[in-house]
mmCIF file of C-alpha atoms in Angstrom:
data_model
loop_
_atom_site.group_PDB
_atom_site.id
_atom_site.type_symbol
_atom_site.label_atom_id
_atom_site.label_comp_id
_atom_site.label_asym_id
_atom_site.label_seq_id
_atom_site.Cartn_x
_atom_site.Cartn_y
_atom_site.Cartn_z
ATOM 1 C CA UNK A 1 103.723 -25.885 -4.770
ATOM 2 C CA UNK A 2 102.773 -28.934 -3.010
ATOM 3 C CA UNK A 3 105.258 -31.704 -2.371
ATOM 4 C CA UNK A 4 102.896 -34.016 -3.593
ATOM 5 C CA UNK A 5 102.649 -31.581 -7.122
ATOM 6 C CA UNK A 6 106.568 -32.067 -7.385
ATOM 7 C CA UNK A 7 106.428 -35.720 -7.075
ATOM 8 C CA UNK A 8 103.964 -35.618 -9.797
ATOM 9 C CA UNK A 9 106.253 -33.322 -12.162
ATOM 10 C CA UNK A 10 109.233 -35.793 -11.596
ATOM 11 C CA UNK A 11 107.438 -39.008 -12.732
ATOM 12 C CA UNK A 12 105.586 -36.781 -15.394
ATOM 13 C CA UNK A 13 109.191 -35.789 -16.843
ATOM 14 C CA UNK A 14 110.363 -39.419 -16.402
ATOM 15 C CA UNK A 15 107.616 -41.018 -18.191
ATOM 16 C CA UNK A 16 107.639 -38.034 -21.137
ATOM 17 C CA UNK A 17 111.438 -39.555 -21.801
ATOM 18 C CA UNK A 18 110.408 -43.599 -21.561
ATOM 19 C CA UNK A 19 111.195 -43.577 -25.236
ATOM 20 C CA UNK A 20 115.195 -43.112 -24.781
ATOM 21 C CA UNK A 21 114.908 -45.924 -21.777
ATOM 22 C CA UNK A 22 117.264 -48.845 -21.305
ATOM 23 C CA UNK A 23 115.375 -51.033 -18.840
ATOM 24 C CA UNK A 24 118.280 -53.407 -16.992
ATOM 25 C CA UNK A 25 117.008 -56.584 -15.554
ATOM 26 C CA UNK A 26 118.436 -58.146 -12.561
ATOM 27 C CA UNK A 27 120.955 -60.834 -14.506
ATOM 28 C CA UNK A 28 122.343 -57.753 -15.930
ATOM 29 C CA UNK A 29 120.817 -57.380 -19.380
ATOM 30 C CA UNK A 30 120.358 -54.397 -21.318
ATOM 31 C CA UNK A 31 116.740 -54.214 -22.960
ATOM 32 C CA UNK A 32 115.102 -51.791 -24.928
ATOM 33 C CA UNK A 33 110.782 -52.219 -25.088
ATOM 34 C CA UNK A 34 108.395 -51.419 -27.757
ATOM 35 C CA UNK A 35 104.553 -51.622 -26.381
ATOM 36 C CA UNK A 36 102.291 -50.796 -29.174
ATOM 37 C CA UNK A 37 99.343 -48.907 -27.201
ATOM 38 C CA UNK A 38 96.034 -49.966 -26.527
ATOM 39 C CA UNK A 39 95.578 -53.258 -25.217
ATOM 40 C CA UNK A 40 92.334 -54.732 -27.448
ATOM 41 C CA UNK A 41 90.536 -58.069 -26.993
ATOM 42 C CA UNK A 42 91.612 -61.247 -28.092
ATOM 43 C CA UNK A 43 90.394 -61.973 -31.697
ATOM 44 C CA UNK A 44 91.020 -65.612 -30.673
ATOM 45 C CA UNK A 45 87.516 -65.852 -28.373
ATOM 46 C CA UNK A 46 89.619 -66.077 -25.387
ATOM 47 C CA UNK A 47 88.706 -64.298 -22.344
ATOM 48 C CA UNK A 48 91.904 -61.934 -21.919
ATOM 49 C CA UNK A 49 93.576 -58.798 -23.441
ATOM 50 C CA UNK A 50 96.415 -58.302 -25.808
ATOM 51 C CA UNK A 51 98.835 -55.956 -26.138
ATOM 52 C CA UNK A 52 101.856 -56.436 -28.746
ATOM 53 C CA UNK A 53 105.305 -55.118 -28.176
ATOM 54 C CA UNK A 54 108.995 -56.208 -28.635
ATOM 55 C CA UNK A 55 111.813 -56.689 -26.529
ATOM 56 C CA UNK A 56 115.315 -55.370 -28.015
ATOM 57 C CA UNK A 57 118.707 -56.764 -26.538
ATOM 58 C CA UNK A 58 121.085 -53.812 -26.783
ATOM 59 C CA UNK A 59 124.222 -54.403 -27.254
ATOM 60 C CA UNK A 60 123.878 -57.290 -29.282
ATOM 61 C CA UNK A 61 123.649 -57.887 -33.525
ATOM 62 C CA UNK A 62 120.325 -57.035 -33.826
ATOM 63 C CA UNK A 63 118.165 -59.777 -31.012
ATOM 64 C CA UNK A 64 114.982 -59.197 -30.613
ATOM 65 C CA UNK A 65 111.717 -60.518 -29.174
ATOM 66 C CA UNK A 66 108.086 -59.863 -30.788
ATOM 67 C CA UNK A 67 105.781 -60.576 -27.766
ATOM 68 C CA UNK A 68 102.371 -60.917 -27.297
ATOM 69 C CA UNK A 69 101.532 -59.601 -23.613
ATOM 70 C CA UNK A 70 97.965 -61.359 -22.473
ATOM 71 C CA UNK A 71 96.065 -59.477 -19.469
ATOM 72 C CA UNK A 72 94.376 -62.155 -18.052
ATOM 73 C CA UNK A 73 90.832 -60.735 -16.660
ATOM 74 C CA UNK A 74 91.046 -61.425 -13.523
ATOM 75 C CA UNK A 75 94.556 -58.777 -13.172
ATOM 76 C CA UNK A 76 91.853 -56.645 -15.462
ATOM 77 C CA UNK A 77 89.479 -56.432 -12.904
ATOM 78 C CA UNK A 78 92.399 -54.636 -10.263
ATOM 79 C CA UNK A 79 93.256 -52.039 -12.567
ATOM 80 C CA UNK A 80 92.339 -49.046 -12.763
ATOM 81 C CA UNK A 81 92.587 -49.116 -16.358
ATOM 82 C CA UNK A 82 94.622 -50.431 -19.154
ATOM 83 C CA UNK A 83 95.741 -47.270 -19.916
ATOM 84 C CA UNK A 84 99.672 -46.499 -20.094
ATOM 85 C CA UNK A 85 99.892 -44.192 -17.160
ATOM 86 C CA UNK A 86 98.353 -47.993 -14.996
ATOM 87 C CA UNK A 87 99.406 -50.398 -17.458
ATOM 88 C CA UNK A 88 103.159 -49.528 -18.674
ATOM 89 C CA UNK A 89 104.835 -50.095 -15.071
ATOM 90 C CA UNK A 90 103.844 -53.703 -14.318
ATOM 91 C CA UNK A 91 103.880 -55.130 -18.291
ATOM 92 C CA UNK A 92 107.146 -53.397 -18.280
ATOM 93 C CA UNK A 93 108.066 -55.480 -15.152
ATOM 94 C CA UNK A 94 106.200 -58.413 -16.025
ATOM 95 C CA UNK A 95 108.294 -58.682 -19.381
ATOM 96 C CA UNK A 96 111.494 -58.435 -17.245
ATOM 97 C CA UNK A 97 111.101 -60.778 -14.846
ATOM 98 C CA UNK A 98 110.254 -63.209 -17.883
ATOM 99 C CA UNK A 99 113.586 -62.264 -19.516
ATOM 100 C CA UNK A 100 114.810 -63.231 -15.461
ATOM 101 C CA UNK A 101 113.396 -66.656 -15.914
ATOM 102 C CA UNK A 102 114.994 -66.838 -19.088
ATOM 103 C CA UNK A 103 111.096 -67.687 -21.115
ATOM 104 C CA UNK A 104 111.895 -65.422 -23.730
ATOM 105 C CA UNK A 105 114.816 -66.001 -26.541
ATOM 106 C CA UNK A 106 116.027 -63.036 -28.287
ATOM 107 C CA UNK A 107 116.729 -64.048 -32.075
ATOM 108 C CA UNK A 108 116.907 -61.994 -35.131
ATOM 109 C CA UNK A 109 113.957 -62.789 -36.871
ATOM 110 C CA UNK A 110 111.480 -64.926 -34.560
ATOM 111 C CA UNK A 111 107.777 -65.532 -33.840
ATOM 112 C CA UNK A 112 105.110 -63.580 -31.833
ATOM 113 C CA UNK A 113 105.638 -65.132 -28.158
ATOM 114 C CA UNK A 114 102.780 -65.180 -25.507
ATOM 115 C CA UNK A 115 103.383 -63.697 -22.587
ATOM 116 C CA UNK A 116 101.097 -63.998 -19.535
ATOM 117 C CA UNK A 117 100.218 -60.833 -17.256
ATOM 118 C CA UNK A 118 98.166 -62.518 -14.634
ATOM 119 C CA UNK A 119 97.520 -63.404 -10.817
ATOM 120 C CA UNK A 120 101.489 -64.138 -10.725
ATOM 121 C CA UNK A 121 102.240 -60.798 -10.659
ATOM 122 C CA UNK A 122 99.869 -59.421 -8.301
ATOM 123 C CA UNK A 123 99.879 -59.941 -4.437
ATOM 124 C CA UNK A 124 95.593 -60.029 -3.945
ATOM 125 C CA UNK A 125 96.183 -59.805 -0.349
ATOM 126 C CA UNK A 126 98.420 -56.833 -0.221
ATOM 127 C CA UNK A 127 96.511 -55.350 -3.093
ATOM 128 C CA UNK A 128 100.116 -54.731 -4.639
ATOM 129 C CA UNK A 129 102.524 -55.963 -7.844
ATOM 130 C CA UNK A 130 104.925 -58.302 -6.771
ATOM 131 C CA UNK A 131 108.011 -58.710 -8.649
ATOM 132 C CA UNK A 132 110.496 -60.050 -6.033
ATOM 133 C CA UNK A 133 112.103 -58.523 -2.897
ATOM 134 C CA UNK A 134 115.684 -57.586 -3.643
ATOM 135 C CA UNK A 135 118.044 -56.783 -1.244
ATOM 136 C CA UNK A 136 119.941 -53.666 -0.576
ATOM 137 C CA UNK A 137 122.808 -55.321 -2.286
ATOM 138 C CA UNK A 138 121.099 -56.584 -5.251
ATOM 139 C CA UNK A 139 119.490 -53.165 -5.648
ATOM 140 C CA UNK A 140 123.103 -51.258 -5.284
ATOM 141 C CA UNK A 141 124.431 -53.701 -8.241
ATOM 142 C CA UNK A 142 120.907 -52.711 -10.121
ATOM 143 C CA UNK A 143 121.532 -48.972 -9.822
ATOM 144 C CA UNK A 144 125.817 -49.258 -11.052
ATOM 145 C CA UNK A 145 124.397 -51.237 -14.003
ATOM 146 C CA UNK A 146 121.113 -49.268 -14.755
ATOM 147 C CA UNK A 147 123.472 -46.024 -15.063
ATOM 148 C CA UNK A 148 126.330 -47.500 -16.874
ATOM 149 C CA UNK A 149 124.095 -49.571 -20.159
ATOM 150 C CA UNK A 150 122.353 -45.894 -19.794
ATOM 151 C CA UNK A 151 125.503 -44.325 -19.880
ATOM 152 C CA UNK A 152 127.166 -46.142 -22.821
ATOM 153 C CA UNK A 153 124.196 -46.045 -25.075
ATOM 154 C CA UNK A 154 123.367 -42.626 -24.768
ATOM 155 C CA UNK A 155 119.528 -43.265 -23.152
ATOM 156 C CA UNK A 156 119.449 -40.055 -21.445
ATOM 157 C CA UNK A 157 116.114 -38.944 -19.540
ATOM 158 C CA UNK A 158 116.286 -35.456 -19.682
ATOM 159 C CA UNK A 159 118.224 -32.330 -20.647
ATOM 160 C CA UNK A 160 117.117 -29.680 -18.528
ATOM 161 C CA UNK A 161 116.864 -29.087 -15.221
ATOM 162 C CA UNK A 162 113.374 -30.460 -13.678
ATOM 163 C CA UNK A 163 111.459 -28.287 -11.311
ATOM 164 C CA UNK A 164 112.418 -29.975 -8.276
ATOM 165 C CA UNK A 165 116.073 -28.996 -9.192
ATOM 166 C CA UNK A 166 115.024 -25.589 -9.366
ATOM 167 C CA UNK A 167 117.254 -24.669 -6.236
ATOM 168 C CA UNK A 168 120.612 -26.231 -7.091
ATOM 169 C CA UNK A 169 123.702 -24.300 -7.592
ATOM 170 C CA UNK A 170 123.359 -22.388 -11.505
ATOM 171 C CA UNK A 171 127.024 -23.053 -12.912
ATOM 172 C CA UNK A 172 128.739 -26.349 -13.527
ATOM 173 C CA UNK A 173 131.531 -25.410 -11.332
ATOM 174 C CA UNK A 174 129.273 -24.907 -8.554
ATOM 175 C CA UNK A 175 127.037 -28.480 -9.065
ATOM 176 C CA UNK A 176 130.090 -30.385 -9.297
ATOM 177 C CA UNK A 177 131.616 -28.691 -6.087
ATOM 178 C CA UNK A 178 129.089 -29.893 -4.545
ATOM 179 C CA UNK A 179 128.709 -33.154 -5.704
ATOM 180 C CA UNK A 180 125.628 -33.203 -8.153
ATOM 181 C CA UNK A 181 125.387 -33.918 -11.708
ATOM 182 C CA UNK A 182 126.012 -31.400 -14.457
ATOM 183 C CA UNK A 183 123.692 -30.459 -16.521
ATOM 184 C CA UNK A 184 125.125 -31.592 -19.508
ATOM 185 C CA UNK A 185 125.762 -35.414 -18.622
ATOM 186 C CA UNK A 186 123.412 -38.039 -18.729
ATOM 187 C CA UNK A 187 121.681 -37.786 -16.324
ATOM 188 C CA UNK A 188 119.490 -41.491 -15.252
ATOM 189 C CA UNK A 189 116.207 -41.308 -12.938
ATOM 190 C CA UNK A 190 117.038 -43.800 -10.346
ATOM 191 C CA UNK A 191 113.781 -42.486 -8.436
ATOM 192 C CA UNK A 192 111.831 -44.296 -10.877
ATOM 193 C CA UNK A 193 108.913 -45.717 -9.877
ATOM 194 C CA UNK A 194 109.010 -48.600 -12.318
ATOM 195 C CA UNK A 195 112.538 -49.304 -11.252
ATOM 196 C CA UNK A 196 111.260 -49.381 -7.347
ATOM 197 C CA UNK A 197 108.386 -51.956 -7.942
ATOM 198 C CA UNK A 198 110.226 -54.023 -10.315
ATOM 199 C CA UNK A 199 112.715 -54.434 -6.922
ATOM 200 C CA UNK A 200 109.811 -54.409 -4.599
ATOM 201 C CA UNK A 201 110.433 -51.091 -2.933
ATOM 202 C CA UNK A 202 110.018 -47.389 -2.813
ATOM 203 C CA UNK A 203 111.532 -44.718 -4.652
ATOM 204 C CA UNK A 204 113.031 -43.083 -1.779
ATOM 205 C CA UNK A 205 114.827 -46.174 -0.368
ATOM 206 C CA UNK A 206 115.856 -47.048 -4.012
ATOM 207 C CA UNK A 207 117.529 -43.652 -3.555
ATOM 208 C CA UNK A 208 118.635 -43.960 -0.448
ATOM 209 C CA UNK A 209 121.091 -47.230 -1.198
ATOM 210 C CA UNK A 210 121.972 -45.865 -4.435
ATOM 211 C CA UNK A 211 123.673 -43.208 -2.125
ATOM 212 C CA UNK A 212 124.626 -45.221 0.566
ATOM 213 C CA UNK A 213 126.083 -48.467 -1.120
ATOM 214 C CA UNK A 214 127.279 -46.748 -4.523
ATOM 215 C CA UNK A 215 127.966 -42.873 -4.363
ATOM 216 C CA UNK A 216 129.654 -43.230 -1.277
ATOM 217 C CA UNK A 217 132.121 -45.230 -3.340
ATOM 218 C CA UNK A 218 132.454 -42.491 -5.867
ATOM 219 C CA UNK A 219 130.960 -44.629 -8.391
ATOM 220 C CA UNK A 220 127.907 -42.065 -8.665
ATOM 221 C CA UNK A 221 127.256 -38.257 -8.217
ATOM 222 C CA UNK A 222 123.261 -37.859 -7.140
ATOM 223 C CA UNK A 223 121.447 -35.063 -7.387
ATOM 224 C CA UNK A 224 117.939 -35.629 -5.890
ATOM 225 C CA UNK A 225 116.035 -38.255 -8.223
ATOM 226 C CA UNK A 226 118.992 -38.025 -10.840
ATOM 227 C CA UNK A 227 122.904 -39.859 -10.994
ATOM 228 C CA UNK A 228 125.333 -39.474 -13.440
ATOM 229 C CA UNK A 229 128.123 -41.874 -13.715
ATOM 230 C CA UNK A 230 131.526 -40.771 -12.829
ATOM 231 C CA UNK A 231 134.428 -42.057 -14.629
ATOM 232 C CA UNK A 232 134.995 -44.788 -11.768
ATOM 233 C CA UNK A 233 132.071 -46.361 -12.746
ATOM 234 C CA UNK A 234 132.270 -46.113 -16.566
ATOM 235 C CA UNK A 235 136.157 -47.951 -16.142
ATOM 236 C CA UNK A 236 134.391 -51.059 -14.987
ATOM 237 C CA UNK A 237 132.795 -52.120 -18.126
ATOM 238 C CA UNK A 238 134.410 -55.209 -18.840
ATOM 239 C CA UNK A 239 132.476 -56.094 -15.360
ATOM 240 C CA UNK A 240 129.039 -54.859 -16.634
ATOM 241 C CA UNK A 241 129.608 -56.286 -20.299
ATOM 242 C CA UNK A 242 131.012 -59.657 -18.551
ATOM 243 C CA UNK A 243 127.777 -60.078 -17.076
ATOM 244 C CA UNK A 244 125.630 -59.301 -19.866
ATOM 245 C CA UNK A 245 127.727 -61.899 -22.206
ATOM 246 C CA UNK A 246 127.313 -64.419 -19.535
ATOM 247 C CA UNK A 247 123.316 -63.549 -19.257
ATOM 248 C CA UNK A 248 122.942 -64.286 -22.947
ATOM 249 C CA UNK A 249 125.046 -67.202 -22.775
ATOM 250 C CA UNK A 250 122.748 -68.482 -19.943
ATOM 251 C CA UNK A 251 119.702 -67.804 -21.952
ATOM 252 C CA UNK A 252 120.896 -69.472 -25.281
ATOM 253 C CA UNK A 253 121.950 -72.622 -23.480
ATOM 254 C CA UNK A 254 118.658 -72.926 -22.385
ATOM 255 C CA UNK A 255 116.936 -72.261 -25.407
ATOM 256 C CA UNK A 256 119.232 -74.718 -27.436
ATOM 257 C CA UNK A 257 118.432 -77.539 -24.835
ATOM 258 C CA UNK A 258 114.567 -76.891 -25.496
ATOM 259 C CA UNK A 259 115.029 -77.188 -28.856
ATOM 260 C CA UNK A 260 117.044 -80.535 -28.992
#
């Protein structure tokens, strides 16, 4: 098998558990996202695309946000398609850095919100999705919150082995001897894809820090793609649910001044 065939296997297993996923965003907050598949054309005579979805705050009472994501055509006209496997990664992203910029409030019962997907989001030059650069720092605090909300809420990726961990030790004993995951944690894909172009990087330097800046504090155990939390990481929760109660707080301020 082709190293390029095992790369392929990896994201295909990722994607095939998207359903489970708790997407973080860089102010820390926990999110949950419904897209309802296919994009269709707006019954409004406007020249873009729309694709319904909604945005769920975990953690919280029940917030929520019904959006409305519009592909404007000229972002069209770049894709490949609007299919999931092209599509999913940058709305996914897109809806994120919204959240970032605090544009969307999470209520419990609210309206459809329009969200743009255009020319923002895309680097014409570089021919490339541009979410904002994040440093090696930024992208170590990512990773320790990414695999603690996954942690705590049970959004595991997968249960069994994938194929590229086909040569790791057989017996728990053995895996955590040496440092990887056991099978039967949660194990979190920090090799993501999605995760490395919503921080403007690759996969393997995603990796790469997650080892460098956070496993080597014994915070994570890696095992190629996959981390699992160790109990040094799960005892700072009052740090990761600090930061999501001060996120919200952030956003409702905001909200409440726009409103009067």
């Amino acid at each position: 098998m082709t190293k390029v065939q095992e790369s392929s296997e990896v994201v295909d297993e990722g994607r095939a558990a998207a359903g489970a996923k708790i997407w973080v965003t860089l102010k820390g907050l926990p999110l949950s996202i419904r897209l309802e598949w296919p994009f269709h054309q707006s019954t409004s005579g406007a020249d873009f695309f729309v694709l319904h979805g909604d945005i769920r705050l975990e953690g919280s009472e029940g917030l929520h946000a019904p959006v409305a994501v519009n592909l404007s055509q000229t972002v069209r006209e770049v894709m490949p398609s609007m299919e999931p496997k092209d599509a999913e990664a940058p709305v996914i992203n897109a809806l994120r850095k919204e959240v970032d910029r605090r544009q969307i409030e999470f209520v419990k019962s609210g309206k459809l919100l329009p969200v743009p997907f255009s020319s923002r989001h895309y680097d014409f030059k570089r021919k490339q999705w541009v979410f904002g650069k994040a440093t090696d720092e930024v992208m170590a605090e990512f990773v320790e919150r990414k695999v603690y909300w996954r942690t705590k809420l049970g959004a595991s990726e997968s249960r069994s082995e994938s194929k590229s961990e086909s040569k790791s030790p057989s017996s728990r004993e053995e895996r955590e001897k040496d440092g990887a995951p056991a099978s039967s944690g949660t194990r979190v894909w920090i090799g993501d894809p999605t995760e490395a172009q919503y921080l403007q990087t690759t996969p393997a330097h995603l990796i790469e820090v997650a080892a460098r800046l956070v496993a080597a504090q014994g915070l994570l155990r890696i095992d190629g793609e996959w981390a699992e939390a160790t109990p040094g990481l799960m005892l700072q929760a009052e740090r990761f649910e600090g930061t999501r109660r001060a996120a919200v707080e952030e956003l409702e301020r905001k909200h409440a001044f726009e409103r009067g």
